[in-house]
PDB file of C-alpha atoms in Angstrom:
ATOM      1  CA  UNK A 127    -125.455  89.189  69.550  1.00  0.00           C
ATOM      2  CA  UNK A 128    -128.376  87.026  70.490  1.00  0.00           C
ATOM      3  CA  UNK A 129    -127.749  83.292  70.686  1.00  0.00           C
ATOM      4  CA  UNK A 130    -130.145  82.593  67.835  1.00  0.00           C
ATOM      5  CA  UNK A 131    -128.183  84.831  65.496  1.00  0.00           C
ATOM      6  CA  UNK A 132    -124.918  83.066  66.280  1.00  0.00           C
ATOM      7  CA  UNK A 133    -126.483  79.683  65.601  1.00  0.00           C
ATOM      8  CA  UNK A 134    -127.860  80.945  62.295  1.00  0.00           C
ATOM      9  CA  UNK A 135    -124.402  82.100  61.191  1.00  0.00           C
ATOM     10  CA  UNK A 136    -122.818  78.799  62.163  1.00  0.00           C
ATOM     11  CA  UNK A 137    -125.451  76.846  60.284  1.00  0.00           C
ATOM     12  CA  UNK A 138    -125.032  79.090  57.248  1.00  0.00           C
ATOM     13  CA  UNK A 139    -121.267  78.573  57.204  1.00  0.00           C
ATOM     14  CA  UNK A 140    -121.699  74.824  57.653  1.00  0.00           C
ATOM     15  CA  UNK A 141    -124.173  74.666  54.792  1.00  0.00           C
ATOM     16  CA  UNK A 142    -121.845  76.683  52.576  1.00  0.00           C
ATOM     17  CA  UNK A 143    -118.853  74.390  53.140  1.00  0.00           C
ATOM     18  CA  UNK A 144    -120.929  71.238  52.849  1.00  0.00           C
ATOM     19  CA  UNK A 145    -122.467  72.428  49.574  1.00  0.00           C
ATOM     20  CA  UNK A 146    -119.080  73.446  48.212  1.00  0.00           C
ATOM     21  CA  UNK A 147    -117.599  70.067  49.025  1.00  0.00           C
ATOM     22  CA  UNK A 148    -120.472  68.274  47.311  1.00  0.00           C
ATOM     23  CA  UNK A 149    -120.121  70.493  44.240  1.00  0.00           C
ATOM     24  CA  UNK A 150    -116.400  69.702  43.967  1.00  0.00           C
ATOM     25  CA  UNK A 151    -117.100  65.976  44.273  1.00  0.00           C
ATOM     26  CA  UNK A 152    -119.834  66.111  41.634  1.00  0.00           C
ATOM     27  CA  UNK A 153    -117.664  68.052  39.216  1.00  0.00           C
ATOM     28  CA  UNK A 154    -114.765  65.676  39.727  1.00  0.00           C
ATOM     29  CA  UNK A 155    -116.999  62.681  39.203  1.00  0.00           C
ATOM     30  CA  UNK A 156    -118.659  64.229  36.154  1.00  0.00           C
ATOM     31  CA  UNK A 157    -115.329  65.021  34.569  1.00  0.00           C
ATOM     32  CA  UNK A 158    -114.153  61.481  35.024  1.00  0.00           C
ATOM     33  CA  UNK A 159    -117.299  60.117  33.381  1.00  0.00           C
ATOM     34  CA  UNK A 160    -117.446  62.548  30.498  1.00  0.00           C
ATOM     35  CA  UNK A 161    -113.841  62.338  29.372  1.00  0.00           C
ATOM     36  CA  UNK A 162    -111.905  59.285  28.252  1.00  0.00           C
ATOM     37  CA  UNK A 163    -108.372  58.787  29.398  1.00  0.00           C
ATOM     38  CA  UNK A 164    -105.711  59.517  26.730  1.00  0.00           C
ATOM     39  CA  UNK A 165    -105.044  55.807  26.261  1.00  0.00           C
ATOM     40  CA  UNK A 166    -108.739  55.101  25.758  1.00  0.00           C
ATOM     41  CA  UNK A 167    -109.029  57.861  23.149  1.00  0.00           C
ATOM     42  CA  UNK A 168    -106.093  56.342  21.256  1.00  0.00           C
ATOM     43  CA  UNK A 169    -107.726  52.916  21.417  1.00  0.00           C
ATOM     44  CA  UNK A 170    -110.986  54.330  20.008  1.00  0.00           C
ATOM     45  CA  UNK A 171    -109.132  56.111  17.195  1.00  0.00           C
ATOM     46  CA  UNK A 172    -107.176  52.964  16.350  1.00  0.00           C
ATOM     47  CA  UNK A 173    -110.370  50.916  16.250  1.00  0.00           C
ATOM     48  CA  UNK A 174    -112.031  53.423  13.913  1.00  0.00           C
ATOM     49  CA  UNK A 175    -108.973  53.410  11.658  1.00  0.00           C
ATOM     50  CA  UNK A 176    -108.920  49.620  11.564  1.00  0.00           C
ATOM     51  CA  UNK A 177    -112.607  49.522  10.619  1.00  0.00           C
ATOM     52  CA  UNK A 178    -112.043  51.974   7.779  1.00  0.00           C
ATOM     53  CA  UNK A 179    -108.999  50.040   6.529  1.00  0.00           C
ATOM     54  CA  UNK A 180    -111.288  47.042   6.099  1.00  0.00           C
ATOM     55  CA  UNK A 181    -113.251  49.061   3.507  1.00  0.00           C
ATOM     56  CA  UNK A 182    -110.303  49.038   1.082  1.00  0.00           C
ATOM     57  CA  UNK A 183    -111.469  45.907  -0.837  1.00  0.00           C
ATOM     58  CA  UNK A 184    -114.854  47.584  -1.319  1.00  0.00           C
ATOM     59  CA  UNK A 185    -113.242  50.799  -2.551  1.00  0.00           C
ATOM     60  CA  UNK A 186    -111.102  48.869  -5.039  1.00  0.00           C
ATOM     61  CA  UNK A 187    -114.043  46.832  -6.334  1.00  0.00           C
ATOM     62  CA  UNK A 188    -116.210  49.911  -6.912  1.00  0.00           C
ATOM     63  CA  UNK A 189    -113.321  51.652  -8.658  1.00  0.00           C
ATOM     64  CA  UNK A 190    -112.459  48.689 -10.882  1.00  0.00           C
ATOM     65  CA  UNK A 191    -116.083  48.181 -11.832  1.00  0.00           C
ATOM     66  CA  UNK A 192    -116.376  51.786 -12.954  1.00  0.00           C
ATOM     67  CA  UNK A 193    -113.135  51.617 -14.916  1.00  0.00           C
ATOM     68  CA  UNK A 194    -114.433  48.533 -16.748  1.00  0.00           C
ATOM     69  CA  UNK A 195    -117.201  50.718 -18.169  1.00  0.00           C
ATOM     70  CA  UNK A 196    -114.688  52.038 -20.701  1.00  0.00           C
ATOM     71  CA  UNK A 197    -114.256  48.570 -22.204  1.00  0.00           C
ATOM     72  CA  UNK A 198    -117.988  47.951 -22.107  1.00  0.00           C
ATOM     73  CA  UNK A 199    -118.552  51.215 -23.970  1.00  0.00           C
ATOM     74  CA  UNK A 200    -116.015  50.293 -26.671  1.00  0.00           C
ATOM     75  CA  UNK A 201    -117.621  46.898 -27.212  1.00  0.00           C
ATOM     76  CA  UNK A 202    -121.100  48.433 -27.458  1.00  0.00           C
ATOM     77  CA  UNK A 203    -119.833  51.178 -29.759  1.00  0.00           C
ATOM     78  CA  UNK A 204    -118.358  48.622 -32.152  1.00  0.00           C
ATOM     79  CA  UNK A 205    -121.584  46.596 -32.080  1.00  0.00           C
ATOM     80  CA  UNK A 206    -123.700  49.741 -32.543  1.00  0.00           C
ATOM     81  CA  UNK A 207    -125.544  48.655 -29.397  1.00  0.00           C
ATOM     82  CA  UNK A 208    -127.460  50.847 -26.975  1.00  0.00           C
ATOM     83  CA  UNK A 209    -125.926  51.780 -23.644  1.00  0.00           C
ATOM     84  CA  UNK A 210    -129.006  50.625 -21.743  1.00  0.00           C
ATOM     85  CA  UNK A 211    -129.746  46.896 -21.652  1.00  0.00           C
ATOM     86  CA  UNK A 212    -132.617  46.458 -19.203  1.00  0.00           C
ATOM     87  CA  UNK A 213    -132.883  42.639 -19.373  1.00  0.00           C
ATOM     88  CA  UNK A 214    -129.153  42.310 -18.668  1.00  0.00           C
ATOM     89  CA  UNK A 215    -129.375  44.835 -15.813  1.00  0.00           C
ATOM     90  CA  UNK A 216    -132.242  42.900 -14.223  1.00  0.00           C
ATOM     91  CA  UNK A 217    -130.225  39.700 -14.527  1.00  0.00           C
ATOM     92  CA  UNK A 218    -127.193  41.269 -12.812  1.00  0.00           C
ATOM     93  CA  UNK A 219    -129.269  42.649  -9.939  1.00  0.00           C
ATOM     94  CA  UNK A 220    -131.174  39.387  -9.486  1.00  0.00           C
ATOM     95  CA  UNK A 221    -127.938  37.386  -9.335  1.00  0.00           C
ATOM     96  CA  UNK A 222    -126.423  39.825  -6.827  1.00  0.00           C
ATOM     97  CA  UNK A 223    -129.513  39.680  -4.602  1.00  0.00           C
ATOM     98  CA  UNK A 224    -129.428  35.869  -4.628  1.00  0.00           C
ATOM     99  CA  UNK A 225    -125.727  35.772  -3.730  1.00  0.00           C
ATOM    100  CA  UNK A 226    -126.166  38.394  -1.035  1.00  0.00           C
ATOM    101  CA  UNK A 227    -129.215  36.682   0.449  1.00  0.00           C
ATOM    102  CA  UNK A 228    -127.125  33.529   0.884  1.00  0.00           C
ATOM    103  CA  UNK A 229    -124.748  35.652   2.969  1.00  0.00           C
ATOM    104  CA  UNK A 230    -127.587  37.092   5.030  1.00  0.00           C
ATOM    105  CA  UNK A 231    -127.559  40.590   3.522  1.00  0.00           C
ATOM    106  CA  UNK A 232    -130.844  42.531   3.111  1.00  0.00           C
ATOM    107  CA  UNK A 233    -132.199  42.279  -0.435  1.00  0.00           C
ATOM    108  CA  UNK A 234    -133.213  45.953  -0.535  1.00  0.00           C
ATOM    109  CA  UNK A 235    -129.683  47.064   0.365  1.00  0.00           C
ATOM    110  CA  UNK A 236    -128.084  44.800  -2.245  1.00  0.00           C
ATOM    111  CA  UNK A 237    -130.468  46.026  -4.926  1.00  0.00           C
ATOM    112  CA  UNK A 238    -129.781  49.678  -4.070  1.00  0.00           C
ATOM    113  CA  UNK A 239    -126.009  49.163  -4.198  1.00  0.00           C
ATOM    114  CA  UNK A 240    -125.926  47.287  -7.507  1.00  0.00           C
ATOM    115  CA  UNK A 241    -128.513  49.458  -9.200  1.00  0.00           C
ATOM    116  CA  UNK A 242    -126.264  52.401  -8.324  1.00  0.00           C
ATOM    117  CA  UNK A 243    -123.222  50.623  -9.795  1.00  0.00           C
ATOM    118  CA  UNK A 244    -125.109  49.927 -13.019  1.00  0.00           C
ATOM    119  CA  UNK A 245    -126.366  53.504 -13.318  1.00  0.00           C
ATOM    120  CA  UNK A 246    -122.850  54.798 -12.687  1.00  0.00           C
ATOM    121  CA  UNK A 247    -121.474  52.530 -15.413  1.00  0.00           C
ATOM    122  CA  UNK A 248    -124.111  53.795 -17.846  1.00  0.00           C
ATOM    123  CA  UNK A 249    -123.153  57.380 -17.021  1.00  0.00           C
ATOM    124  CA  UNK A 250    -119.551  56.632 -18.021  1.00  0.00           C
ATOM    125  CA  UNK A 251    -120.696  54.911 -21.207  1.00  0.00           C
ATOM    126  CA  UNK A 252    -123.018  57.740 -22.220  1.00  0.00           C
ATOM    127  CA  UNK A 253    -120.310  60.342 -21.632  1.00  0.00           C
ATOM    128  CA  UNK A 254    -117.876  58.328 -23.766  1.00  0.00           C
ATOM    129  CA  UNK A 255    -120.463  57.840 -26.513  1.00  0.00           C
ATOM    130  CA  UNK A 256    -121.032  61.601 -26.655  1.00  0.00           C
ATOM    131  CA  UNK A 257    -117.289  62.184 -26.866  1.00  0.00           C
ATOM    132  CA  UNK A 258    -116.807  59.604 -29.616  1.00  0.00           C
ATOM    133  CA  UNK A 259    -119.698  60.975 -31.645  1.00  0.00           C
ATOM    134  CA  UNK A 260    -118.123  64.423 -31.491  1.00  0.00           C
ATOM    135  CA  UNK A 261    -114.781  62.932 -32.553  1.00  0.00           C
ATOM    136  CA  UNK A 262    -116.465  60.824 -35.251  1.00  0.00           C
ATOM    137  CA  UNK A 263    -114.833  57.644 -33.990  1.00  0.00           C
ATOM    138  CA  UNK A 264    -115.599  54.689 -36.246  1.00  0.00           C
ATOM    139  CA  UNK A 265    -114.275  51.509 -34.620  1.00  0.00           C
ATOM    140  CA  UNK A 266    -112.068  50.351 -31.749  1.00  0.00           C
ATOM    141  CA  UNK A 267    -109.514  47.653 -32.465  1.00  0.00           C
ATOM    142  CA  UNK A 268    -108.970  47.002 -28.748  1.00  0.00           C
ATOM    143  CA  UNK A 269    -112.588  46.531 -27.681  1.00  0.00           C
ATOM    144  CA  UNK A 270    -112.934  43.571 -25.284  1.00  0.00           C
ATOM    145  CA  UNK A 271    -115.295  40.638 -25.670  1.00  0.00           C
ATOM    146  CA  UNK A 272    -118.153  41.308 -23.257  1.00  0.00           C
ATOM    147  CA  UNK A 273    -119.092  37.667 -22.723  1.00  0.00           C
ATOM    148  CA  UNK A 274    -115.579  36.222 -22.433  1.00  0.00           C
ATOM    149  CA  UNK A 275    -113.654  39.037 -20.755  1.00  0.00           C
ATOM    150  CA  UNK A 276    -115.791  41.721 -19.164  1.00  0.00           C
ATOM    151  CA  UNK A 277    -118.670  39.785 -17.618  1.00  0.00           C
ATOM    152  CA  UNK A 278    -116.481  37.249 -15.754  1.00  0.00           C
ATOM    153  CA  UNK A 279    -114.584  40.192 -14.276  1.00  0.00           C
ATOM    154  CA  UNK A 280    -117.853  41.888 -13.321  1.00  0.00           C
ATOM    155  CA  UNK A 281    -118.956  38.670 -11.625  1.00  0.00           C
ATOM    156  CA  UNK A 282    -115.721  38.603  -9.621  1.00  0.00           C
ATOM    157  CA  UNK A 283    -116.216  42.208  -8.547  1.00  0.00           C
ATOM    158  CA  UNK A 284    -119.825  41.501  -7.585  1.00  0.00           C
ATOM    159  CA  UNK A 285    -118.643  38.789  -5.201  1.00  0.00           C
ATOM    160  CA  UNK A 286    -115.985  41.116  -3.779  1.00  0.00           C
ATOM    161  CA  UNK A 287    -118.494  43.907  -3.176  1.00  0.00           C
ATOM    162  CA  UNK A 288    -120.901  41.518  -1.442  1.00  0.00           C
ATOM    163  CA  UNK A 289    -118.194  40.082   0.804  1.00  0.00           C
ATOM    164  CA  UNK A 290    -117.110  43.585   1.766  1.00  0.00           C
ATOM    165  CA  UNK A 291    -120.693  44.608   2.488  1.00  0.00           C
ATOM    166  CA  UNK A 292    -121.048  41.594   4.771  1.00  0.00           C
ATOM    167  CA  UNK A 293    -117.768  42.210   6.585  1.00  0.00           C
ATOM    168  CA  UNK A 294    -118.391  45.924   7.071  1.00  0.00           C
ATOM    169  CA  UNK A 295    -122.162  46.247   7.272  1.00  0.00           C
ATOM    170  CA  UNK A 296    -122.111  47.579  10.856  1.00  0.00           C
ATOM    171  CA  UNK A 297    -119.952  50.504   9.690  1.00  0.00           C
ATOM    172  CA  UNK A 298    -121.571  50.969   6.279  1.00  0.00           C
ATOM    173  CA  UNK A 299    -125.096  51.119   7.711  1.00  0.00           C
ATOM    174  CA  UNK A 300    -124.289  53.328  10.698  1.00  0.00           C
ATOM    175  CA  UNK A 301    -125.478  56.927  10.042  1.00  0.00           C
ATOM    176  CA  UNK A 302    -122.911  58.177  12.560  1.00  0.00           C
ATOM    177  CA  UNK A 303    -120.079  56.807  10.385  1.00  0.00           C
ATOM    178  CA  UNK A 304    -121.330  58.391   7.164  1.00  0.00           C
ATOM    179  CA  UNK A 305    -118.464  60.892   6.871  1.00  0.00           C
ATOM    180  CA  UNK A 306    -115.879  58.228   7.756  1.00  0.00           C
ATOM    181  CA  UNK A 307    -117.193  55.924   5.030  1.00  0.00           C
ATOM    182  CA  UNK A 308    -117.224  58.762   2.494  1.00  0.00           C
ATOM    183  CA  UNK A 309    -113.543  59.461   3.196  1.00  0.00           C
ATOM    184  CA  UNK A 310    -112.597  55.789   3.041  1.00  0.00           C
ATOM    185  CA  UNK A 311    -114.330  55.152  -0.291  1.00  0.00           C
ATOM    186  CA  UNK A 312    -113.918  58.528  -1.970  1.00  0.00           C
ATOM    187  CA  UNK A 313    -110.423  58.241  -3.467  1.00  0.00           C
ATOM    188  CA  UNK A 314    -111.340  56.534  -6.738  1.00  0.00           C
ATOM    189  CA  UNK A 315    -109.236  56.573  -9.892  1.00  0.00           C
ATOM    190  CA  UNK A 316    -112.502  56.583 -11.839  1.00  0.00           C
ATOM    191  CA  UNK A 317    -113.160  60.107 -10.558  1.00  0.00           C
ATOM    192  CA  UNK A 318    -110.884  61.410 -13.333  1.00  0.00           C
ATOM    193  CA  UNK A 319    -113.033  59.487 -15.810  1.00  0.00           C
ATOM    194  CA  UNK A 320    -116.405  60.743 -14.561  1.00  0.00           C
ATOM    195  CA  UNK A 321    -116.994  62.564 -11.261  1.00  0.00           C
ATOM    196  CA  UNK A 322    -120.750  62.220 -11.761  1.00  0.00           C
ATOM    197  CA  UNK A 323    -120.491  58.446 -12.107  1.00  0.00           C
ATOM    198  CA  UNK A 324    -118.405  58.189  -8.936  1.00  0.00           C
ATOM    199  CA  UNK A 325    -121.050  60.062  -6.953  1.00  0.00           C
ATOM    200  CA  UNK A 326    -123.720  57.703  -8.276  1.00  0.00           C
ATOM    201  CA  UNK A 327    -121.704  54.612  -7.372  1.00  0.00           C
ATOM    202  CA  UNK A 328    -121.009  55.803  -3.824  1.00  0.00           C
ATOM    203  CA  UNK A 329    -124.483  57.179  -3.079  1.00  0.00           C
ATOM    204  CA  UNK A 330    -125.874  54.038  -1.352  1.00  0.00           C
ATOM    205  CA  UNK A 331    -122.932  54.022   1.052  1.00  0.00           C
ATOM    206  CA  UNK A 332    -123.220  57.726   1.848  1.00  0.00           C
ATOM    207  CA  UNK A 333    -126.914  57.395   2.716  1.00  0.00           C
ATOM    208  CA  UNK A 334    -127.097  54.240   4.867  1.00  0.00           C
ATOM    209  CA  UNK A 335    -130.097  52.037   4.127  1.00  0.00           C
TER     210      UNK A 335
END
């Protein structure tokens, strides 16, 4: 063979091995960057679980607020009152926004959350009213006093919801955690009372503001 041909072959082989070595190094480096170590994956999973566990007070408050709608409905039924009370609703939302603003929460988010809770409560009440009309129910002996019993409890739950929103706002308002939040909040006892009302109550947390 001519000398030039031999040199060409040597250079080709050298380039091949050099390129192969670089490829191996790049793949090894890329794999290390792209994948977490097993311990790191466990740490991430534990952190996510801890964040979701902190949503439990919020889940309980939403559930309890919906369940209170049964007592509210009985009291309104006895008084022959309408389900919708717009001045009272405005008062509740205004008070919640003021409390939340003192905590540093966005007013628009607070309003969306509490308007959803009110609409969900009205859904429960309307469904119960329809049921009682069909059953020709006259009067409830166990209806609570709205002013003395129900509203103080609603005020307590409002404060609990706001505190939970403050504590967990980074998770609640993260679109990437939407499915996690839905799982954490979804197991409500009130679902047996009214699935439609539950969906209304949870809607602001399933579509981050």
